[in-house]
PDB file of C-alpha atoms in Angstrom:
ATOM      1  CA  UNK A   1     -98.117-172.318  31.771  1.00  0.00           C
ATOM      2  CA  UNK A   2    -100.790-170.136  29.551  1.00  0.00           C
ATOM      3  CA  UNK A   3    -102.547-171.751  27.320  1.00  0.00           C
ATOM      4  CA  UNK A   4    -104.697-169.926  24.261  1.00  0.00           C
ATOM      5  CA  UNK A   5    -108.270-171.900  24.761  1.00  0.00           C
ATOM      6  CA  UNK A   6    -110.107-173.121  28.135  1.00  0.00           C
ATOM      7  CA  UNK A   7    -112.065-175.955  27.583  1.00  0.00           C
ATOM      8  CA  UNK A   8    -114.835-174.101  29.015  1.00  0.00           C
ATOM      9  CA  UNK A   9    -115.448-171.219  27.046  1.00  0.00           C
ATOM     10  CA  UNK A  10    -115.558-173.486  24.092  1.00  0.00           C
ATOM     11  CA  UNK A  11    -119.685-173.386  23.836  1.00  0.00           C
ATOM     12  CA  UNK A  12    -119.586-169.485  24.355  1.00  0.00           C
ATOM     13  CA  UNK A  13    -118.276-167.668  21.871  1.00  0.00           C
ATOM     14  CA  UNK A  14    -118.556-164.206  23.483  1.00  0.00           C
ATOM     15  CA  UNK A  15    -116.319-165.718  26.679  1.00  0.00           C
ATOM     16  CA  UNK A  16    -113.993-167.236  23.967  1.00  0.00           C
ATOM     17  CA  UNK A  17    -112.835-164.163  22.290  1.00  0.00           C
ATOM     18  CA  UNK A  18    -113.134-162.308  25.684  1.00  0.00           C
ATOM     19  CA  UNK A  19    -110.800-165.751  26.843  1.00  0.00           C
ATOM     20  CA  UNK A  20    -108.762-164.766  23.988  1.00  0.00           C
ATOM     21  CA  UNK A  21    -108.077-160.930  24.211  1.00  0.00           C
ATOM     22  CA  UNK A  22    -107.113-161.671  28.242  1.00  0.00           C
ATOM     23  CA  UNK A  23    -104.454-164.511  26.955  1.00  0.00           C
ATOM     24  CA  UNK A  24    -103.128-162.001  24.447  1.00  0.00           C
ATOM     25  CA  UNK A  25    -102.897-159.099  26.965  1.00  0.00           C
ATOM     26  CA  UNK A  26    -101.027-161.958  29.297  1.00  0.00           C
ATOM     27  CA  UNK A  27     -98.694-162.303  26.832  1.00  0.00           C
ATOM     28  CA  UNK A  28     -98.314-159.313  25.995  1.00  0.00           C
ATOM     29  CA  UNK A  29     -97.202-157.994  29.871  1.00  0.00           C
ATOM     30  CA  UNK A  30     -94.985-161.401  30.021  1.00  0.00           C
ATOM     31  CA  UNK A  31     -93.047-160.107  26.467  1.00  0.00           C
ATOM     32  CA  UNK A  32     -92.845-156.557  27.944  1.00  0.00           C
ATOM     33  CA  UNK A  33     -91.856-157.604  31.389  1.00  0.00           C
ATOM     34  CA  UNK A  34     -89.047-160.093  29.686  1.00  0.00           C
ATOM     35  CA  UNK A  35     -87.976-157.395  27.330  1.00  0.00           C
ATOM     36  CA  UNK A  36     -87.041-154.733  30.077  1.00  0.00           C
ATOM     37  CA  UNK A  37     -85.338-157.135  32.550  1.00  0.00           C
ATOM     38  CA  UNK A  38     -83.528-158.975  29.455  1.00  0.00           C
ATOM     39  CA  UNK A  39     -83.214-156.133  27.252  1.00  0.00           C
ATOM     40  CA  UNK A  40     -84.260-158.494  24.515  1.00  0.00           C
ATOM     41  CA  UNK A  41     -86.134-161.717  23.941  1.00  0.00           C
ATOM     42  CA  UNK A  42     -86.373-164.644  21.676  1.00  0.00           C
ATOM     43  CA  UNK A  43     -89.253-165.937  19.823  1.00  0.00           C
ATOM     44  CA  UNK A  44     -88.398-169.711  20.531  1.00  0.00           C
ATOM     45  CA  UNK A  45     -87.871-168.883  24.490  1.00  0.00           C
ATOM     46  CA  UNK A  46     -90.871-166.991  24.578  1.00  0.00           C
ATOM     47  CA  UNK A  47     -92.908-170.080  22.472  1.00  0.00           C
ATOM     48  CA  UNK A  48     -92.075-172.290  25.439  1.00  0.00           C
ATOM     49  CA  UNK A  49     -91.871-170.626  28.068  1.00  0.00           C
ATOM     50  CA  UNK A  50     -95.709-169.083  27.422  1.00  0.00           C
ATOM     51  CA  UNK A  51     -96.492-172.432  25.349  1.00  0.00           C
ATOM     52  CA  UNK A  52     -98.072-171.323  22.505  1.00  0.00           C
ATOM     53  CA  UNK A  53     -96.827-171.373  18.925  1.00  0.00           C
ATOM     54  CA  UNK A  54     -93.543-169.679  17.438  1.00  0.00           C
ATOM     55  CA  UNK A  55     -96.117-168.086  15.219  1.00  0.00           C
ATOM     56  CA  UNK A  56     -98.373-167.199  18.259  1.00  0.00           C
ATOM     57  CA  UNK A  57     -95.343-165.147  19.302  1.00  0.00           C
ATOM     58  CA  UNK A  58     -94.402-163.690  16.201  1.00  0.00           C
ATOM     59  CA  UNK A  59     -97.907-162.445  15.705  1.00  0.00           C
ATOM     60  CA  UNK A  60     -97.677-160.652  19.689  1.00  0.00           C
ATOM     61  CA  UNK A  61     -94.564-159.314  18.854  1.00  0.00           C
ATOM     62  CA  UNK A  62     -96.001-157.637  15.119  1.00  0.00           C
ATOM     63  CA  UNK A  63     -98.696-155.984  17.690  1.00  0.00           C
ATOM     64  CA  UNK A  64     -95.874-155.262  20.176  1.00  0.00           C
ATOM     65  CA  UNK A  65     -94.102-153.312  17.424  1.00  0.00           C
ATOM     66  CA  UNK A  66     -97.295-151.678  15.567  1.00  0.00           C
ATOM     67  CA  UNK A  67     -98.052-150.193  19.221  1.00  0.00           C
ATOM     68  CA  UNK A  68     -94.421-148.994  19.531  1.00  0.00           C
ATOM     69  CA  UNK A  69     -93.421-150.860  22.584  1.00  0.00           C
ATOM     70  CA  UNK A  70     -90.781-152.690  21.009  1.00  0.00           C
ATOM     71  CA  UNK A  71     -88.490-153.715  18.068  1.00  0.00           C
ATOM     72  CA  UNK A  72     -88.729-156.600  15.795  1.00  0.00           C
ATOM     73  CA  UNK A  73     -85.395-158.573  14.968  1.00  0.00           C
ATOM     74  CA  UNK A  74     -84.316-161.684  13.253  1.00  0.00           C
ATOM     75  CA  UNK A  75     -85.453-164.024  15.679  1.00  0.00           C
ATOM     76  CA  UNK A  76     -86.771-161.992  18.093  1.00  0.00           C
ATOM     77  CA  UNK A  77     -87.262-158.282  19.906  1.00  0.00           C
ATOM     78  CA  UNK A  78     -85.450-155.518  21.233  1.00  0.00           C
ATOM     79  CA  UNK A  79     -86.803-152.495  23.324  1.00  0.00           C
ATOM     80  CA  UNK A  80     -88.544-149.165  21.517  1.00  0.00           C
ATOM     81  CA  UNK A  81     -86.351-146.789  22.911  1.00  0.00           C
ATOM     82  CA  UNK A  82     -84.019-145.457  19.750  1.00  0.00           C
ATOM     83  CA  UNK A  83     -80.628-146.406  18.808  1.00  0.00           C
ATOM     84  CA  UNK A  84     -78.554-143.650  17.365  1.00  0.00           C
ATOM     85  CA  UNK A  85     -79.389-143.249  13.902  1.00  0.00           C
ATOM     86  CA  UNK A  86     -78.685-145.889  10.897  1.00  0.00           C
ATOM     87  CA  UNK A  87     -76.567-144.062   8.247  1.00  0.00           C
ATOM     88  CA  UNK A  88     -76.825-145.281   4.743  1.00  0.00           C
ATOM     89  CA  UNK A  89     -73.160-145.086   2.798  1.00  0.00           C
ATOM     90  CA  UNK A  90     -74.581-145.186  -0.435  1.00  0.00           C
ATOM     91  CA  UNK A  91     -70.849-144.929  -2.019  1.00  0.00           C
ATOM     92  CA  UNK A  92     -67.915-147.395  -1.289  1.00  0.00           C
ATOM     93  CA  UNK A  93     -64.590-144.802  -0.648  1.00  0.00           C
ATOM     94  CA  UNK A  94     -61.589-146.638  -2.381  1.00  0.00           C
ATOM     95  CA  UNK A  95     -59.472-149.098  -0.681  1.00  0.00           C
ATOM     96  CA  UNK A  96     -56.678-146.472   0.063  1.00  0.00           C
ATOM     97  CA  UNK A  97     -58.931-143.813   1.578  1.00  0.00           C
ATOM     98  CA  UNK A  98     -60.418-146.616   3.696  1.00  0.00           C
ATOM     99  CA  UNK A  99     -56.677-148.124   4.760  1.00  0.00           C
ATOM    100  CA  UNK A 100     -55.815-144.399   6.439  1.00  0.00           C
ATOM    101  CA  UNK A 101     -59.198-144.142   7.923  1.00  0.00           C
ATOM    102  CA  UNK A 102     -58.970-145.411  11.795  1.00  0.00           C
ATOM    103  CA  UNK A 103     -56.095-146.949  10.835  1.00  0.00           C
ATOM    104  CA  UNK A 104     -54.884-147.463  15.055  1.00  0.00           C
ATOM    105  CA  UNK A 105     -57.867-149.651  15.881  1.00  0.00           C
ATOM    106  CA  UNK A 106     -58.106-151.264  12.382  1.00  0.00           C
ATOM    107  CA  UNK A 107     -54.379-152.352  13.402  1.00  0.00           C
ATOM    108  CA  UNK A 108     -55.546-153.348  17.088  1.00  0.00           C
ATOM    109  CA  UNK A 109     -58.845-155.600  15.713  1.00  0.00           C
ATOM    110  CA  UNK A 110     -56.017-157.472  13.325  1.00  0.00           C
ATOM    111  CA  UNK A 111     -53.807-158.057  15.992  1.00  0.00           C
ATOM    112  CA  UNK A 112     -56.344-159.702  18.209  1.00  0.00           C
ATOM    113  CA  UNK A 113     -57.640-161.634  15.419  1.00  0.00           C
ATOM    114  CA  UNK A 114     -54.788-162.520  14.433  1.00  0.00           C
ATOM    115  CA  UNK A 115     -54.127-164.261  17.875  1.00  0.00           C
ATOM    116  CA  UNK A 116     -56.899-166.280  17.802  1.00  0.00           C
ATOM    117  CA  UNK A 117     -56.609-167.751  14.499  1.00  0.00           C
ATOM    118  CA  UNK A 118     -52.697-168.087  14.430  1.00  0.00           C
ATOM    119  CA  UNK A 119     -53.701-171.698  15.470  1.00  0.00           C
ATOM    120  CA  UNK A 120     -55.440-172.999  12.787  1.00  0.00           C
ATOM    121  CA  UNK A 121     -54.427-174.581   9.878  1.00  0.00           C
ATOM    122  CA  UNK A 122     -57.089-173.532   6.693  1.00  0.00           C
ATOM    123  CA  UNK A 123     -57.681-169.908   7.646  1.00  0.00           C
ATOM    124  CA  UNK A 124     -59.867-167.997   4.701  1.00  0.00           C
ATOM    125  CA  UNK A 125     -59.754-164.267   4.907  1.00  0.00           C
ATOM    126  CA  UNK A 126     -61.708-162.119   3.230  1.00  0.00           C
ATOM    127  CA  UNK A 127     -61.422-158.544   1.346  1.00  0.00           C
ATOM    128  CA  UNK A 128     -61.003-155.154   2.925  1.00  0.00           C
ATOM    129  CA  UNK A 129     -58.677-153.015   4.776  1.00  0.00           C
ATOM    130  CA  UNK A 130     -59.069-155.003   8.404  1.00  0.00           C
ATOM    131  CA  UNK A 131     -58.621-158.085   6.484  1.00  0.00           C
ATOM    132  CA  UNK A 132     -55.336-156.554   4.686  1.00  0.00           C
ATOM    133  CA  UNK A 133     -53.811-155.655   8.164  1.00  0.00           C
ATOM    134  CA  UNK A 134     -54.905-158.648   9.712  1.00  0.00           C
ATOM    135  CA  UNK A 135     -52.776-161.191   6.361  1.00  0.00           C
ATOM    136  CA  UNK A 136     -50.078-158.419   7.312  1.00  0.00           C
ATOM    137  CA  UNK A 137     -49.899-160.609  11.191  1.00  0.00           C
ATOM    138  CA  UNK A 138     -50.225-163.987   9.669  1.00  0.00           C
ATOM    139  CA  UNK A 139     -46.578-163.378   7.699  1.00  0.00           C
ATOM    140  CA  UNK A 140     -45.076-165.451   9.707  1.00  0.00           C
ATOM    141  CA  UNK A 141     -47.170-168.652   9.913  1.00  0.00           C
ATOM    142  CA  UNK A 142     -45.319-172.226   8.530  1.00  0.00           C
ATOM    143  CA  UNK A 143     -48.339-174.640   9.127  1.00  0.00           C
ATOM    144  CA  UNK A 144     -51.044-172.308   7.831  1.00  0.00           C
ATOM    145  CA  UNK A 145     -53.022-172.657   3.979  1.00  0.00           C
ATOM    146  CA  UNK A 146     -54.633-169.202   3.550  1.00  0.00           C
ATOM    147  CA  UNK A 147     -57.019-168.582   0.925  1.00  0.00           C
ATOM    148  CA  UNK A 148     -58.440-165.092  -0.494  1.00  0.00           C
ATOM    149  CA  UNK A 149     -60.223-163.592  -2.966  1.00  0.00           C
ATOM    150  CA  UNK A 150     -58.388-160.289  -2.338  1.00  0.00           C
ATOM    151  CA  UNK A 151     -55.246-159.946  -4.365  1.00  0.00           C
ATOM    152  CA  UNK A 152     -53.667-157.579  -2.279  1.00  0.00           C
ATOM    153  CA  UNK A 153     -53.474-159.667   0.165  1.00  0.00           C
ATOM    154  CA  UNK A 154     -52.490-162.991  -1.850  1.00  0.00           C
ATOM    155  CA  UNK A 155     -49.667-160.117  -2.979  1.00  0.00           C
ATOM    156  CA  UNK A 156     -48.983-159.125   0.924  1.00  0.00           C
ATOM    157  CA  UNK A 157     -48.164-162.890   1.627  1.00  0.00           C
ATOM    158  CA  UNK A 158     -46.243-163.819  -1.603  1.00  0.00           C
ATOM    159  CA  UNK A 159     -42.873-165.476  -0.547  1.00  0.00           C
ATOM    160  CA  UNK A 160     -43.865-165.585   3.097  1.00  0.00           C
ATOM    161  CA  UNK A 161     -44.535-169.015   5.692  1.00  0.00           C
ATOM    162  CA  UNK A 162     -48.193-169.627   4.628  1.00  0.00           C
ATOM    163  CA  UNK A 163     -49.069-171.329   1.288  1.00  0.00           C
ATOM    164  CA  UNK A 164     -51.619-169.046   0.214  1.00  0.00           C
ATOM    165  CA  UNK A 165     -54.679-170.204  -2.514  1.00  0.00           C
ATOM    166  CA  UNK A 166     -56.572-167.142  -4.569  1.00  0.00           C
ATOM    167  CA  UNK A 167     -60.137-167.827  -5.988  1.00  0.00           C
ATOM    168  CA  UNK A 168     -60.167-167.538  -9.733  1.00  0.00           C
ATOM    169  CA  UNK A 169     -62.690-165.455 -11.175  1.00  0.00           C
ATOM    170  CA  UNK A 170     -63.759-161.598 -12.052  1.00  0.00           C
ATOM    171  CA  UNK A 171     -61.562-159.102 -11.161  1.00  0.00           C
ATOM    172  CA  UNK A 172     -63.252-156.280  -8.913  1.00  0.00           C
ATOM    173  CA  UNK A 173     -62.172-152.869  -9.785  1.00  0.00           C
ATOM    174  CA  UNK A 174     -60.640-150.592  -7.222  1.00  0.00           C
ATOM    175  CA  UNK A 175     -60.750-153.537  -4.295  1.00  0.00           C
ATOM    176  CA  UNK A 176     -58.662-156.215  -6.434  1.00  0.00           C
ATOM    177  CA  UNK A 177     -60.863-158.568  -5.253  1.00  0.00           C
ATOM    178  CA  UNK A 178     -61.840-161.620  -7.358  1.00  0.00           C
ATOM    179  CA  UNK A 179     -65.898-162.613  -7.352  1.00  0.00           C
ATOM    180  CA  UNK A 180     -68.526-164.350  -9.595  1.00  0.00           C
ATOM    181  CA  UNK A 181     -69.672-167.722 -10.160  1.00  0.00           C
ATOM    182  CA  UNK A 182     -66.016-169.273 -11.104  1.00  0.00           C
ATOM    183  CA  UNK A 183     -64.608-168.230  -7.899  1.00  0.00           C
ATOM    184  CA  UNK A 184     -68.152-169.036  -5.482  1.00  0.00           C
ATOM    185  CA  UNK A 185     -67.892-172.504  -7.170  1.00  0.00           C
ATOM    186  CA  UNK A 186     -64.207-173.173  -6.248  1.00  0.00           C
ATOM    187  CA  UNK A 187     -64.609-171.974  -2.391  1.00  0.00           C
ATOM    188  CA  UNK A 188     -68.166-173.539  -1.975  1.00  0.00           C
ATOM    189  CA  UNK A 189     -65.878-176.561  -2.496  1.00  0.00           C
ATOM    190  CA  UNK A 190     -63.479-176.616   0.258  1.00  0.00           C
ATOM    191  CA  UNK A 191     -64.094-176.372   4.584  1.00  0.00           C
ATOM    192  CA  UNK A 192     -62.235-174.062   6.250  1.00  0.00           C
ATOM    193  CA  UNK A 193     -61.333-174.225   9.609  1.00  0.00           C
ATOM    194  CA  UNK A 194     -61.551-170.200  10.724  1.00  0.00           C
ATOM    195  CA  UNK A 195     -62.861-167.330   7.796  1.00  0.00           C
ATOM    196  CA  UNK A 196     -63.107-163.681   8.800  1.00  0.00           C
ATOM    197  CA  UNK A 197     -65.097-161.703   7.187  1.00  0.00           C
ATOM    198  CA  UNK A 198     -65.130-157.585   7.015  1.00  0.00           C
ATOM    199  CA  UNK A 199     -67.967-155.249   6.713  1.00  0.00           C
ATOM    200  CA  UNK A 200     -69.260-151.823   5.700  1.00  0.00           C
ATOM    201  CA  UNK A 201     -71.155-151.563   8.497  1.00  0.00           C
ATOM    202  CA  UNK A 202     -73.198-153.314  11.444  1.00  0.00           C
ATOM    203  CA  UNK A 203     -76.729-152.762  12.810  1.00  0.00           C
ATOM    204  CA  UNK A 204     -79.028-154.687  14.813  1.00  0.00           C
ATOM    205  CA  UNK A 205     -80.381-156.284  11.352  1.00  0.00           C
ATOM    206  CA  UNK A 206     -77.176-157.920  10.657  1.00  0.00           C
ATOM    207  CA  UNK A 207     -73.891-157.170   8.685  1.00  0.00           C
ATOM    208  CA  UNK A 208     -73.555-154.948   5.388  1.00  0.00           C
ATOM    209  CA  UNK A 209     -71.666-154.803   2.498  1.00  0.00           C
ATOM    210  CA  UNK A 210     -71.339-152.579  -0.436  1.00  0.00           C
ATOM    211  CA  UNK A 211     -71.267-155.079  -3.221  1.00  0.00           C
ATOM    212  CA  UNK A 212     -73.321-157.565  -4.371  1.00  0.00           C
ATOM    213  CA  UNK A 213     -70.816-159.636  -5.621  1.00  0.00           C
ATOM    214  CA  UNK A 214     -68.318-159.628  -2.426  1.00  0.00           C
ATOM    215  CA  UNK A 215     -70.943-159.961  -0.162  1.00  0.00           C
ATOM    216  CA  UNK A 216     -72.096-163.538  -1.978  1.00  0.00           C
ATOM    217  CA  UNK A 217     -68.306-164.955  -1.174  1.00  0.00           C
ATOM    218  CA  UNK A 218     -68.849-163.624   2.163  1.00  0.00           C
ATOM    219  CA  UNK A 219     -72.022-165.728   2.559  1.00  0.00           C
ATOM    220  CA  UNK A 220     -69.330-168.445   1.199  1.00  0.00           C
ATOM    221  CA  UNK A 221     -66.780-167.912   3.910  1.00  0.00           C
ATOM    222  CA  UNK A 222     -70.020-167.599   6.440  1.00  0.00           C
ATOM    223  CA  UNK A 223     -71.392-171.467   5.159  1.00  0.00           C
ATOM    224  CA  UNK A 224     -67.712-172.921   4.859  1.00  0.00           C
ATOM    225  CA  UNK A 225     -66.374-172.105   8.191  1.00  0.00           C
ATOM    226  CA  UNK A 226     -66.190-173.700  11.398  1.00  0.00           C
ATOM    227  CA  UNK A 227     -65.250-170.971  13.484  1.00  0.00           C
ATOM    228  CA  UNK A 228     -66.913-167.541  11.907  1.00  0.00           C
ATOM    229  CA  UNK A 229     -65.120-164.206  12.400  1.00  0.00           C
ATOM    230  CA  UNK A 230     -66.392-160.334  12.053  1.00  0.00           C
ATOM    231  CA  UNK A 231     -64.142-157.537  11.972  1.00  0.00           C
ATOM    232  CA  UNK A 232     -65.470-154.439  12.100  1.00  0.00           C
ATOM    233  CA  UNK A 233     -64.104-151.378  13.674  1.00  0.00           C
ATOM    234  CA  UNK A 234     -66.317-148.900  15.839  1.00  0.00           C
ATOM    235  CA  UNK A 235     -66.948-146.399  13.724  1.00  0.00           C
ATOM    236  CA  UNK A 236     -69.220-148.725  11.451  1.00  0.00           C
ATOM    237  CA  UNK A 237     -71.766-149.690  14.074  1.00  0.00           C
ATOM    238  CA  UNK A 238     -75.017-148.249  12.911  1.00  0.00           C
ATOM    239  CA  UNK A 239     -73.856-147.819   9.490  1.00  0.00           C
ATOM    240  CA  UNK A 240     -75.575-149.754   6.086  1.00  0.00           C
ATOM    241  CA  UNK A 241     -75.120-150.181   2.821  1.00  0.00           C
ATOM    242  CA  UNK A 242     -76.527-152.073  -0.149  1.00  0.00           C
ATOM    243  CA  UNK A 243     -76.408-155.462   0.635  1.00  0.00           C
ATOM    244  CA  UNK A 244     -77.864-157.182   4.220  1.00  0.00           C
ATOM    245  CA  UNK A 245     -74.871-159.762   4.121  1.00  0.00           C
ATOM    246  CA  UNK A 246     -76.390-162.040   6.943  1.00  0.00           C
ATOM    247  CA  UNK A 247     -78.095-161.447  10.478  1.00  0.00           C
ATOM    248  CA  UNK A 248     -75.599-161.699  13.027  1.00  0.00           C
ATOM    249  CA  UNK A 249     -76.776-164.685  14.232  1.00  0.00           C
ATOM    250  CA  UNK A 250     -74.522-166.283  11.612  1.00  0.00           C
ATOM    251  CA  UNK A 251     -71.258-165.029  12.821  1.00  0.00           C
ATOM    252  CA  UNK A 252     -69.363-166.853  16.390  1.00  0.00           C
ATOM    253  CA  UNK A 253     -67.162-163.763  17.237  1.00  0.00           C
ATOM    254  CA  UNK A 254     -66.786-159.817  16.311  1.00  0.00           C
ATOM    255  CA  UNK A 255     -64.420-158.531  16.739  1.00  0.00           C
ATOM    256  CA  UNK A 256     -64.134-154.323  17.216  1.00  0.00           C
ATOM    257  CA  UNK A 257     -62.473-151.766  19.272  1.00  0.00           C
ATOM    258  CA  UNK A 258     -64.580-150.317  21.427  1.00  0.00           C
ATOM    259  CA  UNK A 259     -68.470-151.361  23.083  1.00  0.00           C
ATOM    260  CA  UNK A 260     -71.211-151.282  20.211  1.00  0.00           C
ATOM    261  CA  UNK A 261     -74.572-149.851  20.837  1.00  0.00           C
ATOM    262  CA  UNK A 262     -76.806-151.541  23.605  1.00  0.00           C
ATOM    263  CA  UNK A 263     -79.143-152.517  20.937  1.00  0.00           C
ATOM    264  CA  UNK A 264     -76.377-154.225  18.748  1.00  0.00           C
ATOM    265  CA  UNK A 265     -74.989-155.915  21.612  1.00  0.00           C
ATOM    266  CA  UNK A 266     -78.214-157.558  23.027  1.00  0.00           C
ATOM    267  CA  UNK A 267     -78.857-159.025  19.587  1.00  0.00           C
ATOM    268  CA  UNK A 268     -75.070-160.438  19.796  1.00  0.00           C
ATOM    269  CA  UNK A 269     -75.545-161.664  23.394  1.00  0.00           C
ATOM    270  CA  UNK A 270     -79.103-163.160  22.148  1.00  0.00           C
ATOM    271  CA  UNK A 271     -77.342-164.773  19.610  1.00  0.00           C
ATOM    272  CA  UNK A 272     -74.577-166.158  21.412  1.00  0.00           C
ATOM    273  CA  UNK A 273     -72.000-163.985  19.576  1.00  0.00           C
ATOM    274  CA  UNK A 274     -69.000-163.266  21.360  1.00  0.00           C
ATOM    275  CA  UNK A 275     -67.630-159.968  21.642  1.00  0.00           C
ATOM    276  CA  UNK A 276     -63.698-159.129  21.027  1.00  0.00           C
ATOM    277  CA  UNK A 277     -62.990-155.383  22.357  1.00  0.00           C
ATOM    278  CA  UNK A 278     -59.425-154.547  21.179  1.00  0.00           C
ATOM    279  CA  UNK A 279     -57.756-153.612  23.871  1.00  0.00           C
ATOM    280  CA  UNK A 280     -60.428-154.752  26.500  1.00  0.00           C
ATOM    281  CA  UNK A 281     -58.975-158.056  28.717  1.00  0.00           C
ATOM    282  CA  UNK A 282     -62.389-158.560  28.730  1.00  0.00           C
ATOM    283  CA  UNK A 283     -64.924-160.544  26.685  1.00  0.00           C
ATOM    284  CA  UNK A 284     -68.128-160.587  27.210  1.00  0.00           C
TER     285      UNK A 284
END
């Protein structure tokens, strides 16, 4: 194991810092070396595995990136080499532009999703058109409480098996979706045994959102949830928007239709994410 000081250097402070520079360079090869055999690393695995600090690691990995050998993520690093472009989506299209758009694998994601949480009993589901297809699946369920803030899809599921429960709050415009404090309050409340969530978009910083207020009841879903589920079809990977709705960290499963970006999906394997491919008998 490395350690930062030697007992001996410490009556010679020229040896110490020269000590100190070598340990840092150490490091610094051991990161690198990790990095491109890994294809990412983690601060806490480094912190142990070099034994030094978290912070000791953090502070390499700030060098690491200010030389341009690497990447900085939550929790850890990713290689230099460039991802395709982010793109920003500075405007939100309206619900039924979005509901045409990739409509095929927005229909696949639902379908698998809709397989995994058929089982449970308190499923919450969040806003947007993935979400809407995926309530569309879930017609059919007897044992299953479903609560929304969308409308449309309390609407979708009006008469049908599940009991379905609508936050009460502001009413959102173009999305139908009900936010603010009211309808935080009344979710933060209960414990749900699946949510899924959708996005805007999904880069190796985490998952985005257009609106502030949606993106707080997504947090909700994210906090009350045992089992946490991301739908997000291909087309959003490397795609932002306003809000940074969580690091990915924070999700269990996402769910998509085709492989993301090598970048995205070493921070997901880092993580312990599991990806859903559509299609794909495959998870991995």
């Amino acid at each position: 194991m490395l350690n930062d000081t030697d007992p001996s250097d410490r009556t010679d402070p020229t040896a110490r810092r020269g000590r100190s520079r070598l340990l840092t360079r150490d490091r610094h090869v051991r990161i690198l070396g990790q990095l491109s055999t890994m294809g990412s690393v983690r601060v806490s695995s480094l912190a142990a595995e070099l034994d030094v600090s978290d912070m000791t690691i953090r502070r390499d990995l700030v060098e690491l990136e200010r030389e341009g050998r690497l990447v900085r993520i939550h929790g850890g690093a990713l290689p230099s080499e460039s991802l395709p472009p982010v793109a920003m989506d500075s405007e939100e299209p309206s619900f039924e532009s979005r509901l045409h758009q990739r409509r095929e694998a927005k229909l696949a994601i639902a379908r698998l999703a809709a397989e995994i949480i058929s089982r449970y009993r308190a499923i919450a589901i969040d806003v947007g058109t993935t979400t809407y297809l995926l309530a569309s699946q879930l017609r059919h369920l007897q044992h299953a409480k479903i609560f929304t803030n969308s409308l449309r899809i309390a609407t979708l599921l009006d008469g049908a098996g599940p009991d379905v429960y609508i936050a009460g709050g502001q009413l959102r415009g173009d999305e139908l979706s009900v936010c603010g404090p009211s309808a935080i309050a009344q979710f933060e409340a209960l414990w749900f045994d699946v949510a899924v969530i959708g996005v805007s978009g999904v880069t190796a910083e985490g998952l985005f959102d257009y609106s502030f207020e949606e993106a707080d009841m997504k947090r909700v879903y994210l906090r009350r949830s045992a089992l946490k589920i991301a739908l997000c079809d291909s087309a959003k990977f490397q795609r932002m928007s306003l809000v940074n709705v969580a690091p990915l960290a924070d999700i269990d499963i996402l769910i998509t239709d085709a492989e993301p970006p090598a970048k995205i999906a070493a921070v997901l394997a880092a993580s312990g994410v599991e990806l859903r491919v559509a299609g794909s008998s495959a998870a991995s």
